[in-house]
Tab-separated table of C-alpha atoms and ligand atoms in Angstrom:
chain	number	residue	atom	x	y	z
A	1	UNK	CA	47.186	-36.117	-4.792
A	2	UNK	CA	47.660	-39.632	-5.797
A	3	UNK	CA	50.727	-41.002	-7.935
A	4	UNK	CA	51.449	-44.337	-8.833
A	5	UNK	CA	54.638	-45.489	-10.008
A	6	UNK	CA	53.818	-48.752	-12.575
A	7	UNK	CA	55.362	-51.557	-14.036
A	8	UNK	CA	58.230	-51.921	-11.732
A	9	UNK	CA	60.990	-54.541	-12.924
A	10	UNK	CA	61.410	-54.556	-9.137
A	11	UNK	CA	60.455	-52.598	-6.204
A	12	UNK	CA	63.867	-53.010	-3.669
A	13	UNK	CA	64.154	-52.806	0.132
A	14	UNK	CA	60.274	-52.982	0.868
A	15	UNK	CA	59.044	-53.779	4.775
A	16	UNK	CA	55.907	-55.729	4.599
A	17	UNK	CA	55.927	-57.065	8.253
A	18	UNK	CA	57.294	-55.558	11.417
A	19	UNK	CA	59.224	-52.419	11.058
A	20	UNK	CA	62.901	-52.386	12.061
A	21	UNK	CA	64.579	-49.080	12.860
A	22	UNK	CA	68.192	-50.629	12.093
A	23	UNK	CA	69.671	-53.991	10.785
A	24	UNK	CA	71.906	-56.057	12.945
A	25	UNK	CA	74.266	-58.545	12.172
A	26	UNK	CA	72.473	-61.310	10.153
A	27	UNK	CA	69.433	-59.160	9.467
A	28	UNK	CA	71.915	-57.266	7.522
A	29	UNK	CA	71.565	-59.745	4.573
A	30	UNK	CA	67.759	-59.787	4.778
A	31	UNK	CA	66.001	-57.631	2.118
A	32	UNK	CA	62.478	-57.948	0.765
A	33	UNK	CA	61.609	-57.022	-2.684
A	34	UNK	CA	58.504	-57.199	-5.088
A	35	UNK	CA	58.923	-58.172	-8.689
A	36	UNK	CA	56.828	-56.323	-11.538
A	37	UNK	CA	55.385	-54.062	-8.632
A	38	UNK	CA	53.418	-50.641	-8.355
A	39	UNK	CA	53.885	-48.082	-5.765
A	40	UNK	CA	51.344	-45.449	-4.975
A	41	UNK	CA	52.234	-42.585	-3.426
A	42	UNK	CA	49.629	-40.058	-1.636
A	43	UNK	CA	50.702	-36.452	-0.981
A	44	UNK	CA	54.240	-36.950	0.807
A	45	UNK	CA	53.680	-40.552	1.894
A	46	UNK	CA	53.701	-44.316	0.828
A	47	UNK	CA	50.083	-45.273	0.617
A	48	UNK	CA	50.426	-49.001	-0.874
A	49	UNK	CA	53.071	-51.067	-2.861
A	50	UNK	CA	52.639	-54.651	-4.168
A	51	UNK	CA	52.647	-56.683	-7.344
A	52	UNK	CA	51.039	-55.233	-11.039
A	53	UNK	CA	48.744	-58.420	-10.539
A	54	UNK	CA	46.951	-57.135	-7.668
A	55	UNK	CA	47.045	-53.213	-8.717
A	56	UNK	CA	44.893	-54.426	-11.439
A	57	UNK	CA	42.277	-55.692	-9.402
A	58	UNK	CA	42.643	-52.711	-6.913
A	59	UNK	CA	42.662	-50.524	-9.197
A	60	UNK	CA	39.148	-49.262	-9.507
A	61	UNK	CA	39.357	-48.392	-5.661
A	62	UNK	CA	41.731	-45.309	-6.456
A	63	UNK	CA	41.292	-42.184	-8.704
A	64	UNK	CA	45.026	-41.570	-9.430
A	65	UNK	CA	46.239	-37.996	-10.481
A	66	UNK	CA	49.348	-39.091	-11.878
A	67	UNK	CA	50.878	-42.146	-13.357
A	68	UNK	CA	54.685	-42.667	-13.899
A	69	UNK	CA	55.639	-45.894	-16.080
A	70	UNK	CA	59.029	-47.593	-14.473
A	71	UNK	CA	59.132	-50.359	-17.058
A	72	UNK	CA	62.348	-51.767	-17.509
A	73	UNK	CA	63.713	-49.718	-14.374
A	74	UNK	CA	64.065	-50.571	-10.551
A	75	UNK	CA	62.750	-48.370	-7.585
A	76	UNK	CA	64.765	-48.039	-4.555
A	77	UNK	CA	64.038	-45.669	-1.511
A	78	UNK	CA	66.864	-42.901	-1.423
A	79	UNK	CA	70.003	-43.224	0.283
A	80	UNK	CA	70.391	-41.441	3.988
A	81	UNK	CA	74.050	-39.923	4.297
A	82	UNK	CA	74.635	-39.521	8.151
A	83	UNK	CA	78.039	-37.768	7.742
A	84	UNK	CA	78.606	-34.991	5.743
A	85	UNK	CA	80.669	-31.768	6.341
A	86	UNK	CA	78.615	-30.342	2.999
A	87	UNK	CA	79.160	-26.609	4.001
A	88	UNK	CA	82.782	-25.220	2.981
A	89	UNK	CA	84.374	-22.624	1.428
A	90	UNK	CA	87.043	-24.068	-0.461
A	91	UNK	CA	87.973	-27.074	-2.182
A	92	UNK	CA	91.622	-28.326	-0.988
A	93	UNK	CA	93.139	-29.859	-4.238
A	94	UNK	CA	96.730	-28.352	-3.749
A	95	UNK	CA	97.001	-30.789	-0.230
A	96	UNK	CA	95.806	-33.510	-2.570
A	97	UNK	CA	98.914	-33.479	-4.582
A	98	UNK	CA	101.092	-32.608	-1.644
A	99	UNK	CA	99.370	-36.247	-0.371
A	100	UNK	CA	100.437	-37.857	-3.569
A	101	UNK	CA	103.940	-36.309	-3.495
A	102	UNK	CA	104.393	-38.368	0.474
A	103	UNK	CA	102.590	-36.240	3.162
A	104	UNK	CA	100.784	-37.717	5.543
A	105	UNK	CA	97.056	-36.204	6.516
A	106	UNK	CA	98.452	-35.503	10.103
A	107	UNK	CA	101.508	-33.186	8.860
A	108	UNK	CA	99.357	-31.266	6.432
A	109	UNK	CA	96.972	-30.511	9.645
A	110	UNK	CA	100.308	-29.863	11.941
A	111	UNK	CA	101.416	-27.059	9.517
A	112	UNK	CA	98.282	-25.368	9.383
A	113	UNK	CA	96.858	-26.936	6.389
A	114	UNK	CA	93.755	-29.332	6.424
A	115	UNK	CA	90.612	-27.929	8.737
A	116	UNK	CA	92.656	-25.084	9.732
A	117	UNK	CA	93.114	-24.235	6.059
A	118	UNK	CA	89.356	-24.526	5.258
A	119	UNK	CA	88.463	-22.273	8.502
A	120	UNK	CA	90.584	-19.534	7.137
A	121	UNK	CA	88.499	-19.593	3.857
A	122	UNK	CA	85.239	-19.953	5.702
A	123	UNK	CA	85.958	-16.960	7.901
A	124	UNK	CA	86.450	-15.051	4.932
A	125	UNK	CA	83.198	-16.236	2.756
A	126	UNK	CA	79.369	-14.757	3.733
A	127	UNK	CA	76.547	-16.464	4.673
A	128	UNK	CA	75.350	-16.183	1.415
A	129	UNK	CA	78.276	-17.250	-0.473
A	130	UNK	CA	78.081	-20.566	1.973
A	131	UNK	CA	74.732	-21.441	1.312
A	132	UNK	CA	74.963	-20.704	-2.548
A	133	UNK	CA	77.711	-23.329	-2.371
A	134	UNK	CA	76.103	-25.558	-0.241
A	135	UNK	CA	73.119	-25.619	-2.273
A	136	UNK	CA	74.392	-26.691	-5.355
A	137	UNK	CA	76.313	-29.708	-3.506
A	138	UNK	CA	72.937	-30.729	-2.068
A	139	UNK	CA	71.437	-30.777	-5.612
A	140	UNK	CA	74.438	-32.873	-6.544
A	141	UNK	CA	73.745	-35.082	-3.958
A	142	UNK	CA	70.040	-35.310	-4.612
A	143	UNK	CA	70.631	-36.159	-8.447
A	144	UNK	CA	72.749	-39.296	-7.016
A	145	UNK	CA	69.871	-40.464	-5.149
A	146	UNK	CA	70.512	-39.148	-1.406
A	147	UNK	CA	67.145	-38.035	0.285
A	148	UNK	CA	68.113	-37.412	3.747
A	149	UNK	CA	71.625	-35.997	4.711
A	150	UNK	CA	73.230	-34.808	8.128
A	151	UNK	CA	75.476	-31.683	7.687
A	152	UNK	CA	78.094	-30.569	10.299
A	153	UNK	CA	79.857	-27.384	11.296
A	154	UNK	CA	83.272	-27.312	12.138
A	155	UNK	CA	85.163	-25.427	9.698
A	156	UNK	CA	84.653	-22.239	11.602
A	157	UNK	CA	86.374	-22.915	14.967
A	158	UNK	CA	85.327	-19.288	16.267
A	159	UNK	CA	81.848	-19.023	17.796
A	160	UNK	CA	80.919	-16.491	14.947
A	161	UNK	CA	82.318	-18.707	12.260
A	162	UNK	CA	80.604	-21.752	13.880
A	163	UNK	CA	77.093	-19.712	14.374
A	164	UNK	CA	77.714	-18.710	10.550
A	165	UNK	CA	77.899	-22.387	9.014
A	166	UNK	CA	75.077	-23.663	11.647
A	167	UNK	CA	72.875	-20.799	10.003
A	168	UNK	CA	73.503	-21.774	6.207
A	169	UNK	CA	72.760	-25.395	7.505
A	170	UNK	CA	69.347	-24.362	9.140
A	171	UNK	CA	68.647	-22.188	5.947
A	172	UNK	CA	69.081	-25.269	3.933
A	173	UNK	CA	66.943	-27.422	5.972
A	174	UNK	CA	64.185	-24.874	5.673
A	175	UNK	CA	64.381	-24.659	1.665
A	176	UNK	CA	65.701	-28.271	0.679
A	177	UNK	CA	63.061	-30.937	-0.212
A	178	UNK	CA	66.186	-33.257	1.525
A	179	UNK	CA	65.422	-33.960	4.829
A	180	UNK	CA	68.131	-32.628	6.908
A	181	UNK	CA	69.974	-33.000	10.388
A	182	UNK	CA	72.326	-30.542	11.620
A	183	UNK	CA	75.679	-31.456	13.859
A	184	UNK	CA	77.692	-28.726	15.761
A	185	UNK	CA	81.215	-29.815	15.473
A	186	UNK	CA	83.145	-26.713	17.139
A	187	UNK	CA	85.691	-29.140	17.814
A	188	UNK	CA	86.832	-30.404	15.082
A	189	UNK	CA	90.211	-28.932	14.908
A	190	UNK	CA	92.617	-26.918	17.150
A	191	UNK	CA	93.290	-23.215	16.206
A	192	UNK	CA	96.871	-22.543	15.845
A	193	UNK	CA	96.417	-20.037	18.666
A	194	UNK	CA	95.182	-22.556	20.882
A	195	UNK	CA	98.408	-24.891	20.352
A	196	UNK	CA	100.189	-26.234	23.810
A	197	UNK	CA	96.879	-25.096	25.635
A	198	UNK	CA	94.058	-26.707	24.020
A	199	UNK	CA	92.073	-26.969	26.985
A	200	UNK	CA	91.272	-23.107	26.561
A	201	UNK	CA	89.762	-23.912	23.312
A	202	UNK	CA	87.324	-26.624	24.817
A	203	UNK	CA	86.328	-24.058	27.233
A	204	UNK	CA	85.544	-21.695	24.682
A	205	UNK	CA	83.311	-24.611	22.975
A	206	UNK	CA	81.746	-25.376	26.169
A	207	UNK	CA	81.317	-22.153	28.099
A	208	UNK	CA	80.501	-19.773	25.211
A	209	UNK	CA	79.485	-21.777	21.507
A	210	UNK	CA	77.371	-24.432	22.753
A	211	UNK	CA	74.907	-22.074	24.945
A	212	UNK	CA	74.918	-19.513	21.874
A	213	UNK	CA	74.063	-22.846	19.461
A	214	UNK	CA	71.397	-23.769	21.785
A	215	UNK	CA	69.683	-20.712	22.312
A	216	UNK	CA	69.408	-20.475	18.769
A	217	UNK	CA	68.203	-24.251	18.459
A	218	UNK	CA	70.799	-24.625	15.370
A	219	UNK	CA	72.124	-28.128	16.310
A	220	UNK	CA	70.342	-31.609	16.656
A	221	UNK	CA	73.722	-33.340	17.068
A	222	UNK	CA	77.161	-32.397	18.834
A	223	UNK	CA	80.408	-34.232	17.392
A	224	UNK	CA	84.179	-34.421	18.355
A	225	UNK	CA	87.125	-35.140	16.309
A	226	UNK	CA	88.333	-37.536	19.143
A	227	UNK	CA	91.653	-38.589	17.659
A	228	UNK	CA	95.481	-38.527	17.818
A	229	UNK	CA	96.980	-35.122	16.957
A	230	UNK	CA	93.029	-33.618	17.816
A	231	UNK	CA	90.676	-33.946	20.866
A	232	UNK	CA	91.532	-36.572	23.723
A	233	UNK	CA	88.928	-38.810	25.754
A	234	UNK	CA	88.414	-36.012	28.433
A	235	UNK	CA	88.192	-33.156	25.891
A	236	UNK	CA	85.329	-35.477	24.840
A	237	UNK	CA	83.534	-36.297	27.628
A	238	UNK	CA	83.834	-32.478	28.806
A	239	UNK	CA	82.118	-31.188	25.309
A	240	UNK	CA	79.681	-34.360	25.161
A	241	UNK	CA	78.141	-33.735	28.872
A	242	UNK	CA	77.703	-29.698	27.701
A	243	UNK	CA	75.988	-30.765	24.696
A	244	UNK	CA	73.948	-33.055	26.269
A	245	UNK	CA	72.899	-30.502	28.917
A	246	UNK	CA	71.791	-28.596	25.837
A	247	UNK	CA	69.955	-31.246	24.207
A	248	UNK	CA	72.329	-32.261	21.409
A	249	UNK	CA	72.735	-36.264	20.960
A	250	UNK	CA	76.630	-37.056	20.478
A	251	UNK	CA	77.900	-38.171	17.660
A	252	UNK	CA	82.028	-39.331	17.259
A	253	UNK	CA	84.721	-39.094	15.017
A	254	UNK	CA	86.659	-41.550	16.348
A	255	UNK	CA	89.596	-44.204	15.366
A	256	UNK	CA	90.659	-42.571	12.204
A	257	UNK	CA	94.115	-41.944	12.823
A	258	UNK	CA	94.504	-44.408	15.901
A	259	UNK	CA	92.549	-46.479	18.513
A	260	UNK	CA	91.929	-43.253	20.339
A	261	UNK	CA	89.030	-44.300	23.070
A	262	UNK	CA	86.618	-42.333	20.965
A	263	UNK	CA	84.237	-45.587	20.745
A	264	UNK	CA	84.260	-46.144	24.603
A	265	UNK	CA	83.750	-42.678	25.119
A	266	UNK	CA	80.925	-42.230	22.501
A	267	UNK	CA	78.976	-45.490	23.540
A	268	UNK	CA	79.266	-44.173	27.569
A	269	UNK	CA	77.381	-40.821	26.473
A	270	UNK	CA	74.979	-42.953	24.168
A	271	UNK	CA	76.155	-41.663	21.205
A	272	UNK	CA	73.911	-42.247	18.198
A	273	UNK	CA	76.707	-43.137	15.945
A	274	UNK	CA	80.808	-43.226	16.378
A	275	UNK	CA	82.125	-42.501	12.653
A	276	UNK	CA	85.002	-43.752	11.032
A	277	UNK	CA	86.421	-46.527	12.765
A	278	UNK	CA	89.479	-47.388	10.471
A	279	UNK	CA	91.341	-48.970	13.624
A	280	UNK	CA	89.208	-51.127	15.417
A	281	UNK	CA	89.986	-53.936	18.270
A	282	UNK	CA	88.400	-56.481	19.906
A	283	UNK	CA	87.670	-53.976	23.099
A	284	UNK	CA	85.777	-51.382	20.782
A	285	UNK	CA	83.611	-54.290	18.871
A	286	UNK	CA	82.877	-55.698	22.366
A	287	UNK	CA	81.695	-52.309	23.871
A	288	UNK	CA	79.349	-51.772	20.774
A	289	UNK	CA	77.770	-54.752	21.641
A	290	UNK	CA	74.104	-54.279	23.273
A	291	UNK	CA	74.692	-50.429	22.968
A	292	UNK	CA	72.365	-48.461	20.596
A	293	UNK	CA	75.280	-46.330	18.879
A	294	UNK	CA	75.346	-47.188	15.034
A	295	UNK	CA	79.107	-47.833	14.205
A	296	UNK	CA	79.615	-45.817	10.753
A	297	UNK	CA	82.070	-46.524	8.281
A	298	UNK	CA	83.314	-43.833	5.856
A	299	UNK	CA	84.911	-45.579	2.717
A	300	UNK	CA	85.239	-42.416	0.557
A	301	UNK	CA	87.793	-41.105	3.360
A	302	UNK	CA	89.785	-44.456	3.649
A	303	UNK	CA	89.673	-44.520	-0.104
A	304	UNK	CA	90.995	-40.849	-0.605
A	305	UNK	CA	93.812	-41.346	2.130
A	306	UNK	CA	94.617	-44.876	1.665
A	307	UNK	CA	93.702	-45.916	5.169
A	308	UNK	CA	93.225	-49.023	6.553
A	309	UNK	CA	89.669	-50.803	5.961
A	310	UNK	CA	87.353	-50.668	8.824
A	311	UNK	CA	86.795	-54.754	9.604
A	312	UNK	CA	82.939	-54.152	8.636
A	313	UNK	CA	82.705	-58.453	8.414
A	314	UNK	CA	84.071	-58.757	11.551
A	315	UNK	CA	81.522	-56.100	13.221
A	316	UNK	CA	78.723	-57.985	11.323
A	317	UNK	CA	79.513	-61.315	12.153
A	318	UNK	CA	79.784	-59.988	15.628
A	319	UNK	CA	76.257	-59.373	15.364
A	320	UNK	CA	76.262	-55.382	15.309
A	321	UNK	CA	74.856	-52.941	12.813
A	322	UNK	CA	76.862	-51.604	9.765
A	323	UNK	CA	76.261	-47.886	8.697
A	324	UNK	CA	78.576	-46.642	5.517
A	325	UNK	CA	78.081	-42.639	4.743
A	326	UNK	CA	80.367	-40.450	2.490
A	327	UNK	CA	81.882	-38.137	4.969
A	328	UNK	CA	81.866	-35.720	1.944
A	329	UNK	CA	84.430	-33.043	3.232
A	330	UNK	CA	87.247	-30.842	0.975
A	331	UNK	CA	89.779	-32.531	2.745
A	332	UNK	CA	89.461	-36.230	3.125
A	333	UNK	CA	86.293	-37.038	0.905
A	334	UNK	CA	85.678	-34.902	-1.742
A	335	UNK	CA	82.585	-36.837	-3.302
A	336	UNK	CA	78.793	-36.832	-2.091
A	337	UNK	CA	78.303	-39.808	-4.523
A	338	UNK	CA	76.589	-42.891	-2.365
A	339	UNK	CA	76.310	-44.939	-5.340
A	340	UNK	CA	80.092	-44.881	-5.353
A	341	UNK	CA	79.750	-45.597	-1.513
A	342	UNK	CA	77.262	-48.851	-2.208
A	343	UNK	CA	80.195	-49.909	-4.396
A	344	UNK	CA	83.217	-49.679	-2.031
A	345	UNK	CA	80.900	-51.581	0.514
A	346	UNK	CA	80.761	-54.504	-1.595
A	347	UNK	CA	84.039	-54.184	-3.307
A	348	UNK	CA	86.469	-53.294	-0.813
A	349	UNK	CA	84.577	-54.332	2.671
A	350	UNK	CA	83.013	-57.514	1.043
A	351	UNK	CA	79.513	-56.792	1.972
A	352	UNK	CA	76.784	-58.283	0.089
A	353	UNK	CA	74.516	-56.046	-2.035
A	354	UNK	CA	72.113	-56.549	0.483
A	355	UNK	CA	73.987	-55.747	3.536
A	356	UNK	CA	75.744	-52.553	1.784
A	357	UNK	CA	71.888	-51.315	1.092
A	358	UNK	CA	71.065	-51.726	4.673
A	359	UNK	CA	74.126	-49.959	5.430
A	360	UNK	CA	73.661	-47.115	3.131
A	361	UNK	CA	69.586	-46.560	3.672
A	362	UNK	CA	68.031	-48.072	6.781
A	363	UNK	CA	71.222	-48.155	9.259
A	364	UNK	CA	72.525	-44.468	8.149
A	365	UNK	CA	68.870	-43.380	8.448
A	366	UNK	CA	68.934	-44.778	12.149
A	367	UNK	CA	72.588	-42.907	12.599
A	368	UNK	CA	70.571	-39.613	12.196
A	369	UNK	CA	67.233	-40.555	13.793
A	370	UNK	CA	65.234	-40.883	11.077
A	371	UNK	CA	64.636	-44.459	10.489
A	372	UNK	CA	60.840	-44.096	11.774
A	373	UNK	CA	60.098	-42.266	8.514
A	374	UNK	CA	62.812	-43.147	5.823
A	375	UNK	CA	65.144	-46.007	4.655
A	376	UNK	CA	63.015	-48.221	3.159
A	377	UNK	CA	59.769	-48.607	1.235
A	378	UNK	CA	57.186	-48.965	3.611
A	379	UNK	CA	53.507	-47.947	3.988
A	380	UNK	CA	53.155	-44.617	5.933
A	381	UNK	CA	56.775	-43.911	5.433
A	382	UNK	CA	58.048	-40.840	3.727
A	383	UNK	CA	57.879	-41.039	-0.363
A	384	UNK	CA	61.712	-40.681	-0.933
A	385	UNK	CA	62.928	-43.074	-3.748
A	386	UNK	CA	64.553	-43.250	-7.134
A	387	UNK	CA	63.643	-44.974	-10.393
A	388	UNK	CA	66.889	-46.238	-12.032
A	389	UNK	CA	68.074	-46.233	-15.542
A	390	UNK	CA	66.923	-49.547	-17.470
A	391	UNK	CA	69.092	-51.889	-15.505
A	392	UNK	CA	69.186	-55.557	-15.144
A	393	UNK	CA	68.932	-56.245	-11.410
A	394	UNK	CA	69.553	-54.595	-7.938
A	395	UNK	CA	72.744	-56.142	-7.980
A	396	UNK	CA	73.500	-53.976	-10.822
A	397	UNK	CA	73.584	-51.280	-8.350
A	398	UNK	CA	77.243	-51.814	-6.646
A	399	UNK	CA	78.509	-53.829	-9.416
A	400	UNK	CA	78.206	-50.886	-12.128
A	401	UNK	CA	80.291	-48.279	-10.263
A	402	UNK	CA	81.392	-44.494	-11.247
A	403	UNK	CA	78.354	-44.121	-13.219
A	404	UNK	CA	75.000	-42.422	-12.135
A	405	UNK	CA	72.433	-45.135	-12.739
A	406	UNK	CA	69.766	-42.990	-10.869
A	407	UNK	CA	67.308	-41.434	-13.542
A	408	UNK	CA	64.286	-39.651	-11.489
A	409	UNK	CA	64.168	-38.667	-7.719
A	410	UNK	CA	60.920	-38.348	-5.690
A	411	UNK	CA	61.273	-36.729	-2.529
A	412	UNK	CA	58.445	-36.354	-0.294
A	413	UNK	CA	56.083	-37.516	-2.986
A	414	UNK	CA	57.319	-35.100	-5.512
A	415	UNK	CA	59.566	-35.657	-8.545
A	416	UNK	CA	62.775	-33.291	-8.396
B	501	NIG	O1	85.806	-36.901	8.616
B	501	NIG	N1	88.250	-36.563	10.374
B	501	NIG	C1	87.875	-35.512	10.810
B	501	NIG	N2	87.125	-34.581	10.066
B	501	NIG	C2	86.900	-34.694	8.229
B	501	NIG	C3	88.298	-34.222	7.546
B	501	NIG	C4	87.974	-32.896	7.639
B	501	NIG	C5	88.643	-32.300	6.717
B	501	NIG	O2	90.290	-32.638	6.681
B	501	NIG	O3	88.577	-31.369	6.227
B	501	NIG	C6	86.349	-36.359	8.307
B	501	NIG	O4	87.446	-36.957	7.483
B	502	FE	FE1	83.823	-36.543	9.230
């Protein structure tokens, strides 16, 4: 099956030369495009692209099954969203109001709200209910231009509930056209009954949860909320060692509340990414240099909680890569809109549009281990892309915030 997208005003983020698995430092500002372009898709893969003038001389070689006219429109690779908690039972707008009235995120968590509030609702929900809610959220993410997504457990906090969440993610993987990676986040919060002796909860994660999760092959990654008031560096190291033994690669929630040592422990265990990073000192930046760990900023969370902004520019100037994901969850970032993350990258973190695009596609793809196959428009990569509404330029994408500029989405070569 051959599909031709023709008369594309500008085809954005193409790779013609040597392929990159991530863009770091100065490379983040590099982005190739083709004006007045075509894109040829064979089955689920990108077959060819180039200027329309070239297509006109080449076209005799191909028998195209479907033609799509993109006059006045741009084509981009779909977003990769490498950090979400998309499977959850309840929204938490009452805590949102508490926050407006002056309570902090940590205060809400201490009195049993926050993650524990979600855990209670998750325990009461059936697997089917959780699946149906998650499915609608995935559809919404796709309509907004997301083609790959990482989904964490972590609202279970008991063996049975964590397995239930991970089984939901497995079913989403099987049935959704999005590329999905699953992440076991049993160490997301400390259940009330373990307060004061949280090492017993860590033991439960290590001795019971991880082996069961591994037995059923439910997780690609393992995650820990390593932060002030949550899990310590020692807890984190123990959990990561157990996860690695069972074939799960670490990802870390680090430095949201305080400089926690989470970056260092993540790098030590070769985490695929360390995420949040609202609090970053020179030592954290230094430690990431030369590592394979992707620093991942979550602009939606900092916006929603009014947290300090992660020093994205400083990291890029130090030669590091930067990724930006949605952190979609009911407590700190109730939006899966990666177009908004793209805008925030430019407006709040002062990334250029080119850097922001690399941060939300190629680098997030790297942070979920799919950048060999996704994250740019390149021959042989998976045909995941969107066609915009008629817009003036690629800079218009981050400039115009809060609007959906995506008109049509193609995943695995098929229009959705
Ligand atoms: O990434 N920081 C920890 N976990 C989530 C929040 C979870 C919640 O409040 O429900 C986050 O922000
Ligand atoms: Fe998170």
